[in-house]
Amino acid sequence: MTRTARSAKVGLVFSAAYVADGIIAKRRGANAIGQVHVNRYYAVPLKDGKTEMIPLDPETDTCVHAVFPHFGYAPCWRVEGQKEKRIDM
């Protein structure tokens, strides 16, 4: 099997997985959408080389319960893995 044929097969498998994931998410309807609370904080550099962390109010990010991103939202497994959002100043 040539390299291009193998690449085409891999691309077909990922395309089919994305379409199937989208169909499942669409069938779930409103249950496919979730929310995750994210803690935000400012990281302010000080003159002595240290960084001061200033916590902000937590925010809620909307996500989709799927393997791939759909409907303009990131997948929940990805958002839940990044529950702290650092904002560098």
PDB file of N, CA and C in Angstrom:
ATOM      1  N   MET A   1       0.847  -1.168   0.000  1.00  0.00           N
ATOM      2  CA  MET A   1       0.000   0.000   0.000  1.00  0.00           C
ATOM      3  C   MET A   1       0.897   1.236   0.000  1.00  0.00           C
ATOM      4  N   THR A   2       0.572   2.164  -0.867  1.00  0.00           N
ATOM      5  CA  THR A   2       1.395   3.365  -0.961  1.00  0.00           C
ATOM      6  C   THR A   2       1.061   4.318   0.184  1.00  0.00           C
ATOM      7  N   ARG A   3       1.940   5.271   0.325  1.00  0.00           N
ATOM      8  CA  ARG A   3       1.785   6.226   1.416  1.00  0.00           C
ATOM      9  C   ARG A   3       0.536   7.092   1.236  1.00  0.00           C
ATOM     10  N   THR A   4       0.242   7.493   0.018  1.00  0.00           N
ATOM     11  CA  THR A   4      -0.933   8.330  -0.229  1.00  0.00           C
ATOM     12  C   THR A   4      -2.226   7.558  -0.002  1.00  0.00           C
ATOM     13  N   ALA A   5      -2.234   6.285  -0.346  1.00  0.00           N
ATOM     14  CA  ALA A   5      -3.432   5.465  -0.110  1.00  0.00           C
ATOM     15  C   ALA A   5      -3.673   5.297   1.384  1.00  0.00           C
ATOM     16  N   ARG A   6      -2.607   5.097   2.132  1.00  0.00           N
ATOM     17  CA  ARG A   6      -2.725   4.961   3.585  1.00  0.00           C
ATOM     18  C   ARG A   6      -3.222   6.268   4.207  1.00  0.00           C
ATOM     19  N   SER A   7      -2.691   7.389   3.732  1.00  0.00           N
ATOM     20  CA  SER A   7      -3.126   8.699   4.235  1.00  0.00           C
ATOM     21  C   SER A   7      -4.592   8.947   3.905  1.00  0.00           C
ATOM     22  N   ALA A   8      -5.014   8.533   2.728  1.00  0.00           N
ATOM     23  CA  ALA A   8      -6.414   8.701   2.334  1.00  0.00           C
ATOM     24  C   ALA A   8      -7.327   7.872   3.224  1.00  0.00           C
ATOM     25  N   LYS A   9      -6.916   6.659   3.563  1.00  0.00           N
ATOM     26  CA  LYS A   9      -7.733   5.804   4.435  1.00  0.00           C
ATOM     27  C   LYS A   9      -7.836   6.386   5.844  1.00  0.00           C
ATOM     28  N   VAL A  10      -6.732   6.886   6.354  1.00  0.00           N
ATOM     29  CA  VAL A  10      -6.739   7.500   7.681  1.00  0.00           C
ATOM     30  C   VAL A  10      -7.638   8.730   7.680  1.00  0.00           C
ATOM     31  N   GLY A  11      -7.563   9.537   6.637  1.00  0.00           N
ATOM     32  CA  GLY A  11      -8.415  10.709   6.518  1.00  0.00           C
ATOM     33  C   GLY A  11      -9.887  10.338   6.439  1.00  0.00           C
ATOM     34  N   LEU A  12     -10.188   9.268   5.740  1.00  0.00           N
ATOM     35  CA  LEU A  12     -11.568   8.791   5.641  1.00  0.00           C
ATOM     36  C   LEU A  12     -12.092   8.319   6.992  1.00  0.00           C
ATOM     37  N   VAL A  13     -11.271   7.629   7.753  1.00  0.00           N
ATOM     38  CA  VAL A  13     -11.686   7.145   9.074  1.00  0.00           C
ATOM     39  C   VAL A  13     -11.966   8.325  10.010  1.00  0.00           C
ATOM     40  N   PHE A  14     -11.078   9.321  10.019  1.00  0.00           N
ATOM     41  CA  PHE A  14     -11.305  10.485  10.880  1.00  0.00           C
ATOM     42  C   PHE A  14     -12.515  11.290  10.430  1.00  0.00           C
ATOM     43  N   SER A  15     -12.727  11.395   9.135  1.00  0.00           N
ATOM     44  CA  SER A  15     -13.906  12.107   8.629  1.00  0.00           C
ATOM     45  C   SER A  15     -15.186  11.396   9.048  1.00  0.00           C
ATOM     46  N   ALA A  16     -15.197  10.084   8.934  1.00  0.00           N
ATOM     47  CA  ALA A  16     -16.378   9.312   9.335  1.00  0.00           C
ATOM     48  C   ALA A  16     -16.623   9.438  10.840  1.00  0.00           C
ATOM     49  N   ALA A  17     -15.550   9.434  11.637  1.00  0.00           N
ATOM     50  CA  ALA A  17     -15.698   9.590  13.091  1.00  0.00           C
ATOM     51  C   ALA A  17     -16.254  10.961  13.432  1.00  0.00           C
ATOM     52  N   TYR A  18     -15.795  12.006  12.739  1.00  0.00           N
ATOM     53  CA  TYR A  18     -16.284  13.369  12.995  1.00  0.00           C
ATOM     54  C   TYR A  18     -17.765  13.487  12.638  1.00  0.00           C
ATOM     55  N   VAL A  19     -18.152  12.931  11.497  1.00  0.00           N
ATOM     56  CA  VAL A  19     -19.558  12.998  11.071  1.00  0.00           C
ATOM     57  C   VAL A  19     -20.438  12.220  12.033  1.00  0.00           C
ATOM     58  N   ALA A  20     -20.013  11.021  12.423  1.00  0.00           N
ATOM     59  CA  ALA A  20     -20.801  10.217  13.369  1.00  0.00           C
ATOM     60  C   ALA A  20     -20.926  10.929  14.712  1.00  0.00           C
ATOM     61  N   ASP A  21     -19.851  11.547  15.172  1.00  0.00           N
ATOM     62  CA  ASP A  21     -19.875  12.293  16.430  1.00  0.00           C
ATOM     63  C   ASP A  21     -20.847  13.466  16.337  1.00  0.00           C
ATOM     64  N   GLY A  22     -20.864  14.146  15.200  1.00  0.00           N
ATOM     65  CA  GLY A  22     -21.783  15.260  14.994  1.00  0.00           C
ATOM     66  C   GLY A  22     -23.235  14.813  14.970  1.00  0.00           C
ATOM     67  N   ILE A  23     -23.500  13.673  14.344  1.00  0.00           N
ATOM     68  CA  ILE A  23     -24.865  13.145  14.303  1.00  0.00           C
ATOM     69  C   ILE A  23     -25.338  12.786  15.705  1.00  0.00           C
ATOM     70  N   ILE A  24     -24.486  12.156  16.478  1.00  0.00           N
ATOM     71  CA  ILE A  24     -24.848  11.798  17.855  1.00  0.00           C
ATOM     72  C   ILE A  24     -25.097  13.042  18.689  1.00  0.00           C
ATOM     73  N   ALA A  25     -24.252  14.048  18.539  1.00  0.00           N
ATOM     74  CA  ALA A  25     -24.427  15.295  19.294  1.00  0.00           C
ATOM     75  C   ALA A  25     -25.719  16.000  18.890  1.00  0.00           C
ATOM     76  N   LYS A  26     -26.047  15.976  17.604  1.00  0.00           N
ATOM     77  CA  LYS A  26     -27.270  16.614  17.136  1.00  0.00           C
ATOM     78  C   LYS A  26     -28.510  15.880  17.643  1.00  0.00           C
ATOM     79  N   ARG A  27     -28.445  14.559  17.718  1.00  0.00           N
ATOM     80  CA  ARG A  27     -29.577  13.778  18.244  1.00  0.00           C
ATOM     81  C   ARG A  27     -29.804  14.021  19.723  1.00  0.00           C
ATOM     82  N   ARG A  28     -28.735  14.276  20.459  1.00  0.00           N
ATOM     83  CA  ARG A  28     -28.878  14.569  21.888  1.00  0.00           C
ATOM     84  C   ARG A  28     -29.597  15.881  22.133  1.00  0.00           C
ATOM     85  N   GLY A  29     -29.508  16.785  21.181  1.00  0.00           N
ATOM     86  CA  GLY A  29     -30.189  18.072  21.289  1.00  0.00           C
ATOM     87  C   GLY A  29     -29.601  18.918  22.407  1.00  0.00           C
ATOM     88  N   ALA A  30     -30.461  19.404  23.294  1.00  0.00           N
ATOM     89  CA  ALA A  30     -30.020  20.283  24.389  1.00  0.00           C
ATOM     90  C   ALA A  30     -29.136  19.543  25.387  1.00  0.00           C
ATOM     91  N   ASN A  31     -29.253  18.223  25.457  1.00  0.00           N
ATOM     92  CA  ASN A  31     -28.428  17.447  26.394  1.00  0.00           C
ATOM     93  C   ASN A  31     -26.966  17.363  25.950  1.00  0.00           C
ATOM     94  N   ALA A  32     -26.690  17.737  24.713  1.00  0.00           N
ATOM     95  CA  ALA A  32     -25.309  17.687  24.214  1.00  0.00           C
ATOM     96  C   ALA A  32     -24.491  18.877  24.709  1.00  0.00           C
ATOM     97  N   ILE A  33     -25.165  19.925  25.160  1.00  0.00           N
ATOM     98  CA  ILE A  33     -24.483  21.141  25.597  1.00  0.00           C
ATOM     99  C   ILE A  33     -24.289  21.093  27.108  1.00  0.00           C
ATOM    100  N   GLY A  34     -23.078  21.409  27.563  1.00  0.00           N
ATOM    101  CA  GLY A  34     -22.771  21.420  28.994  1.00  0.00           C
ATOM    102  C   GLY A  34     -22.105  22.724  29.387  1.00  0.00           C
ATOM    103  N   GLN A  35     -21.899  22.887  30.679  1.00  0.00           N
ATOM    104  CA  GLN A  35     -21.229  24.077  31.187  1.00  0.00           C
ATOM    105  C   GLN A  35     -20.185  23.665  32.214  1.00  0.00           C
ATOM    106  N   VAL A  36     -19.052  24.365  32.190  1.00  0.00           N
ATOM    107  CA  VAL A  36     -17.947  24.098  33.097  1.00  0.00           C
ATOM    108  C   VAL A  36     -17.548  25.422  33.747  1.00  0.00           C
ATOM    109  N   HIS A  37     -17.368  25.415  35.067  1.00  0.00           N
ATOM    110  CA  HIS A  37     -16.911  26.614  35.782  1.00  0.00           C
ATOM    111  C   HIS A  37     -15.394  26.700  35.691  1.00  0.00           C
ATOM    112  N   VAL A  38     -14.912  27.858  35.257  1.00  0.00           N
ATOM    113  CA  VAL A  38     -13.484  28.076  35.055  1.00  0.00           C
ATOM    114  C   VAL A  38     -13.022  29.195  35.977  1.00  0.00           C
ATOM    115  N   ASN A  39     -11.955  28.938  36.734  1.00  0.00           N
ATOM    116  CA  ASN A  39     -11.361  29.957  37.604  1.00  0.00           C
ATOM    117  C   ASN A  39     -10.354  30.762  36.795  1.00  0.00           C
ATOM    118  N   ARG A  40     -10.507  32.081  36.822  1.00  0.00           N
ATOM    119  CA  ARG A  40      -9.600  32.964  36.095  1.00  0.00           C
ATOM    120  C   ARG A  40      -8.756  33.748  37.089  1.00  0.00           C
ATOM    121  N   TYR A  41      -7.546  34.085  36.679  1.00  0.00           N
ATOM    122  CA  TYR A  41      -6.703  34.942  37.510  1.00  0.00           C
ATOM    123  C   TYR A  41      -5.690  35.662  36.640  1.00  0.00           C
ATOM    124  N   TYR A  42      -5.338  36.877  37.103  1.00  0.00           N
ATOM    125  CA  TYR A  42      -4.291  37.664  36.448  1.00  0.00           C
ATOM    126  C   TYR A  42      -2.940  37.233  36.998  1.00  0.00           C
ATOM    127  N   ALA A  43      -1.960  37.110  36.120  1.00  0.00           N
ATOM    128  CA  ALA A  43      -0.581  36.846  36.510  1.00  0.00           C
ATOM    129  C   ALA A  43       0.211  38.133  36.259  1.00  0.00           C
ATOM    130  N   VAL A  44       0.484  38.869  37.335  1.00  0.00           N
ATOM    131  CA  VAL A  44       1.150  40.170  37.223  1.00  0.00           C
ATOM    132  C   VAL A  44       2.620  40.011  37.587  1.00  0.00           C
ATOM    133  N   PRO A  45       3.539  40.296  36.646  1.00  0.00           N
ATOM    134  CA  PRO A  45       4.964  40.184  36.968  1.00  0.00           C
ATOM    135  C   PRO A  45       5.399  41.342  37.873  1.00  0.00           C
ATOM    136  N   LEU A  46       6.205  41.007  38.881  1.00  0.00           N
ATOM    137  CA  LEU A  46       6.736  42.014  39.800  1.00  0.00           C
ATOM    138  C   LEU A  46       8.175  42.355  39.416  1.00  0.00           C
ATOM    139  N   LYS A  47       8.702  43.426  39.987  1.00  0.00           N
ATOM    140  CA  LYS A  47      10.058  43.876  39.648  1.00  0.00           C
ATOM    141  C   LYS A  47      11.135  42.891  40.083  1.00  0.00           C
ATOM    142  N   ASP A  48      10.867  42.136  41.151  1.00  0.00           N
ATOM    143  CA  ASP A  48      11.875  41.204  41.643  1.00  0.00           C
ATOM    144  C   ASP A  48      11.859  39.859  40.906  1.00  0.00           C
ATOM    145  N   GLY A  49      11.109  39.776  39.817  1.00  0.00           N
ATOM    146  CA  GLY A  49      11.080  38.554  39.019  1.00  0.00           C
ATOM    147  C   GLY A  49       9.989  37.574  39.417  1.00  0.00           C
ATOM    148  N   LYS A  50       9.311  37.825  40.523  1.00  0.00           N
ATOM    149  CA  LYS A  50       8.231  36.946  40.956  1.00  0.00           C
ATOM    150  C   LYS A  50       6.941  37.336  40.236  1.00  0.00           C
ATOM    151  N   THR A  51       5.932  36.499  40.362  1.00  0.00           N
ATOM    152  CA  THR A  51       4.641  36.750  39.736  1.00  0.00           C
ATOM    153  C   THR A  51       3.561  36.746  40.807  1.00  0.00           C
ATOM    154  N   GLU A  52       2.735  37.780  40.819  1.00  0.00           N
ATOM    155  CA  GLU A  52       1.617  37.855  41.756  1.00  0.00           C
ATOM    156  C   GLU A  52       0.358  37.392  41.039  1.00  0.00           C
ATOM    157  N   MET A  53      -0.392  36.491  41.671  1.00  0.00           N
ATOM    158  CA  MET A  53      -1.630  35.970  41.111  1.00  0.00           C
ATOM    159  C   MET A  53      -2.808  36.695  41.746  1.00  0.00           C
ATOM    160  N   ILE A  54      -3.639  37.307  40.935  1.00  0.00           N
ATOM    161  CA  ILE A  54      -4.815  38.022  41.419  1.00  0.00           C
ATOM    162  C   ILE A  54      -6.044  37.268  40.928  1.00  0.00           C
ATOM    163  N   PRO A  55      -6.797  36.631  41.836  1.00  0.00           N
ATOM    164  CA  PRO A  55      -7.968  35.866  41.396  1.00  0.00           C
ATOM    165  C   PRO A  55      -9.102  36.777  40.934  1.00  0.00           C
ATOM    166  N   LEU A  56      -9.824  36.327  39.921  1.00  0.00           N
ATOM    167  CA  LEU A  56     -10.985  37.027  39.392  1.00  0.00           C
ATOM    168  C   LEU A  56     -12.232  36.179  39.671  1.00  0.00           C
ATOM    169  N   ASP A  57     -13.387  36.732  39.350  1.00  0.00           N
ATOM    170  CA  ASP A  57     -14.617  35.966  39.506  1.00  0.00           C
ATOM    171  C   ASP A  57     -14.600  34.773  38.552  1.00  0.00           C
ATOM    172  N   PRO A  58     -15.091  33.613  39.000  1.00  0.00           N
ATOM    173  CA  PRO A  58     -15.142  32.465  38.090  1.00  0.00           C
ATOM    174  C   PRO A  58     -16.144  32.718  36.961  1.00  0.00           C
ATOM    175  N   GLU A  59     -15.865  32.149  35.825  1.00  0.00           N
ATOM    176  CA  GLU A  59     -16.785  32.266  34.700  1.00  0.00           C
ATOM    177  C   GLU A  59     -17.241  30.885  34.265  1.00  0.00           C
ATOM    178  N   THR A  60     -18.330  30.831  33.530  1.00  0.00           N
ATOM    179  CA  THR A  60     -18.881  29.570  33.054  1.00  0.00           C
ATOM    180  C   THR A  60     -18.649  29.469  31.550  1.00  0.00           C
ATOM    181  N   ASP A  61     -17.966  28.411  31.127  1.00  0.00           N
ATOM    182  CA  ASP A  61     -17.738  28.161  29.706  1.00  0.00           C
ATOM    183  C   ASP A  61     -18.730  27.110  29.224  1.00  0.00           C
ATOM    184  N   THR A  62     -19.274  27.323  28.045  1.00  0.00           N
ATOM    185  CA  THR A  62     -20.191  26.363  27.438  1.00  0.00           C
ATOM    186  C   THR A  62     -19.379  25.387  26.593  1.00  0.00           C
ATOM    187  N   CYS A  63     -19.755  24.122  26.660  1.00  0.00           N
ATOM    188  CA  CYS A  63     -19.029  23.087  25.923  1.00  0.00           C
ATOM    189  C   CYS A  63     -20.030  22.068  25.375  1.00  0.00           C
ATOM    190  N   VAL A  64     -19.546  21.173  24.547  1.00  0.00           N
ATOM    191  CA  VAL A  64     -20.393  20.134  23.966  1.00  0.00           C
ATOM    192  C   VAL A  64     -19.863  18.773  24.413  1.00  0.00           C
ATOM    193  N   HIS A  65     -20.796  17.873  24.781  1.00  0.00           N
ATOM    194  CA  HIS A  65     -20.424  16.521  25.198  1.00  0.00           C
ATOM    195  C   HIS A  65     -20.185  15.676  23.944  1.00  0.00           C
ATOM    196  N   ALA A  66     -18.971  15.749  23.417  1.00  0.00           N
ATOM    197  CA  ALA A  66     -18.597  15.024  22.211  1.00  0.00           C
ATOM    198  C   ALA A  66     -17.082  14.879  22.185  1.00  0.00           C
ATOM    199  N   VAL A  67     -16.599  14.105  21.246  1.00  0.00           N
ATOM    200  CA  VAL A  67     -15.157  13.910  21.112  1.00  0.00           C
ATOM    201  C   VAL A  67     -14.524  15.079  20.365  1.00  0.00           C
ATOM    202  N   PHE A  68     -15.230  15.588  19.347  1.00  0.00           N
ATOM    203  CA  PHE A  68     -14.742  16.685  18.518  1.00  0.00           C
ATOM    204  C   PHE A  68     -15.553  17.951  18.795  1.00  0.00           C
ATOM    205  N   PRO A  69     -15.032  19.135  18.461  1.00  0.00           N
ATOM    206  CA  PRO A  69     -15.809  20.371  18.628  1.00  0.00           C
ATOM    207  C   PRO A  69     -16.981  20.416  17.649  1.00  0.00           C
ATOM    208  N   HIS A  70     -18.143  20.867  18.137  1.00  0.00           N
ATOM    209  CA  HIS A  70     -19.341  21.032  17.307  1.00  0.00           C
ATOM    210  C   HIS A  70     -20.096  22.261  17.787  1.00  0.00           C
ATOM    211  N   PHE A  71     -20.926  22.821  16.909  1.00  0.00           N
ATOM    212  CA  PHE A  71     -21.814  23.950  17.224  1.00  0.00           C
ATOM    213  C   PHE A  71     -21.043  25.175  17.710  1.00  0.00           C
ATOM    214  N   GLY A  72     -19.772  25.282  17.409  1.00  0.00           N
ATOM    215  CA  GLY A  72     -18.970  26.425  17.845  1.00  0.00           C
ATOM    216  C   GLY A  72     -18.440  26.312  19.264  1.00  0.00           C
ATOM    217  N   TYR A  73     -18.596  25.147  19.896  1.00  0.00           N
ATOM    218  CA  TYR A  73     -18.137  24.942  21.274  1.00  0.00           C
ATOM    219  C   TYR A  73     -17.030  23.893  21.302  1.00  0.00           C
ATOM    220  N   ALA A  74     -16.135  24.039  22.265  1.00  0.00           N
ATOM    221  CA  ALA A  74     -15.075  23.049  22.469  1.00  0.00           C
ATOM    222  C   ALA A  74     -15.676  21.828  23.171  1.00  0.00           C
ATOM    223  N   PRO A  75     -15.075  20.654  23.025  1.00  0.00           N
ATOM    224  CA  PRO A  75     -15.571  19.485  23.748  1.00  0.00           C
ATOM    225  C   PRO A  75     -15.358  19.621  25.252  1.00  0.00           C
ATOM    226  N   CYS A  76     -16.298  19.085  26.029  1.00  0.00           N
ATOM    227  CA  CYS A  76     -16.241  19.237  27.489  1.00  0.00           C
ATOM    228  C   CYS A  76     -14.994  18.590  28.082  1.00  0.00           C
ATOM    229  N   TRP A  77     -14.537  17.478  27.523  1.00  0.00           N
ATOM    230  CA  TRP A  77     -13.341  16.839  28.080  1.00  0.00           C
ATOM    231  C   TRP A  77     -12.139  17.761  27.975  1.00  0.00           C
ATOM    232  N   ARG A  78     -12.110  18.599  26.956  1.00  0.00           N
ATOM    233  CA  ARG A  78     -11.004  19.534  26.781  1.00  0.00           C
ATOM    234  C   ARG A  78     -11.126  20.715  27.752  1.00  0.00           C
ATOM    235  N   VAL A  79     -12.354  21.235  27.911  1.00  0.00           N
ATOM    236  CA  VAL A  79     -12.574  22.387  28.789  1.00  0.00           C
ATOM    237  C   VAL A  79     -12.375  21.993  30.252  1.00  0.00           C
ATOM    238  N   GLU A  80     -12.833  20.800  30.632  1.00  0.00           N
ATOM    239  CA  GLU A  80     -12.682  20.342  32.021  1.00  0.00           C
ATOM    240  C   GLU A  80     -11.223  20.133  32.389  1.00  0.00           C
ATOM    241  N   GLY A  81     -10.391  19.838  31.417  1.00  0.00           N
ATOM    242  CA  GLY A  81      -8.966  19.668  31.669  1.00  0.00           C
ATOM    243  C   GLY A  81      -8.232  20.977  31.872  1.00  0.00           C
ATOM    244  N   GLN A  82      -8.892  22.095  31.534  1.00  0.00           N
ATOM    245  CA  GLN A  82      -8.276  23.420  31.672  1.00  0.00           C
ATOM    246  C   GLN A  82      -9.192  24.311  32.508  1.00  0.00           C
ATOM    247  N   LYS A  83      -9.416  23.930  33.749  1.00  0.00           N
ATOM    248  CA  LYS A  83     -10.348  24.661  34.607  1.00  0.00           C
ATOM    249  C   LYS A  83      -9.770  25.950  35.160  1.00  0.00           C
ATOM    250  N   GLU A  84      -8.509  26.203  34.967  1.00  0.00           N
ATOM    251  CA  GLU A  84      -7.892  27.453  35.424  1.00  0.00           C
ATOM    252  C   GLU A  84      -7.357  28.194  34.213  1.00  0.00           C
ATOM    253  N   LYS A  85      -7.767  29.462  34.085  1.00  0.00           N
ATOM    254  CA  LYS A  85      -7.363  30.279  32.958  1.00  0.00           C
ATOM    255  C   LYS A  85      -6.459  31.400  33.468  1.00  0.00           C
ATOM    256  N   ARG A  86      -5.202  31.357  33.064  1.00  0.00           N
ATOM    257  CA  ARG A  86      -4.222  32.359  33.483  1.00  0.00           C
ATOM    258  C   ARG A  86      -4.172  33.466  32.431  1.00  0.00           C
ATOM    259  N   ILE A  87      -4.298  34.713  32.878  1.00  0.00           N
ATOM    260  CA  ILE A  87      -4.235  35.865  31.989  1.00  0.00           C
ATOM    261  C   ILE A  87      -2.954  36.619  32.317  1.00  0.00           C
ATOM    262  N   ASP A  88      -1.961  36.518  31.436  1.00  0.00           N
ATOM    263  CA  ASP A  88      -0.677  37.196  31.666  1.00  0.00           C
ATOM    264  C   ASP A  88      -0.821  38.685  31.384  1.00  0.00           C
ATOM    265  N   MET A  89      -0.234  39.489  32.260  1.00  0.00           N
ATOM    266  CA  MET A  89      -0.286  40.950  32.107  1.00  0.00           C
ATOM    267  C   MET A  89       1.019  41.446  31.521  1.00  0.00           C
TER     268      MET A  89
END
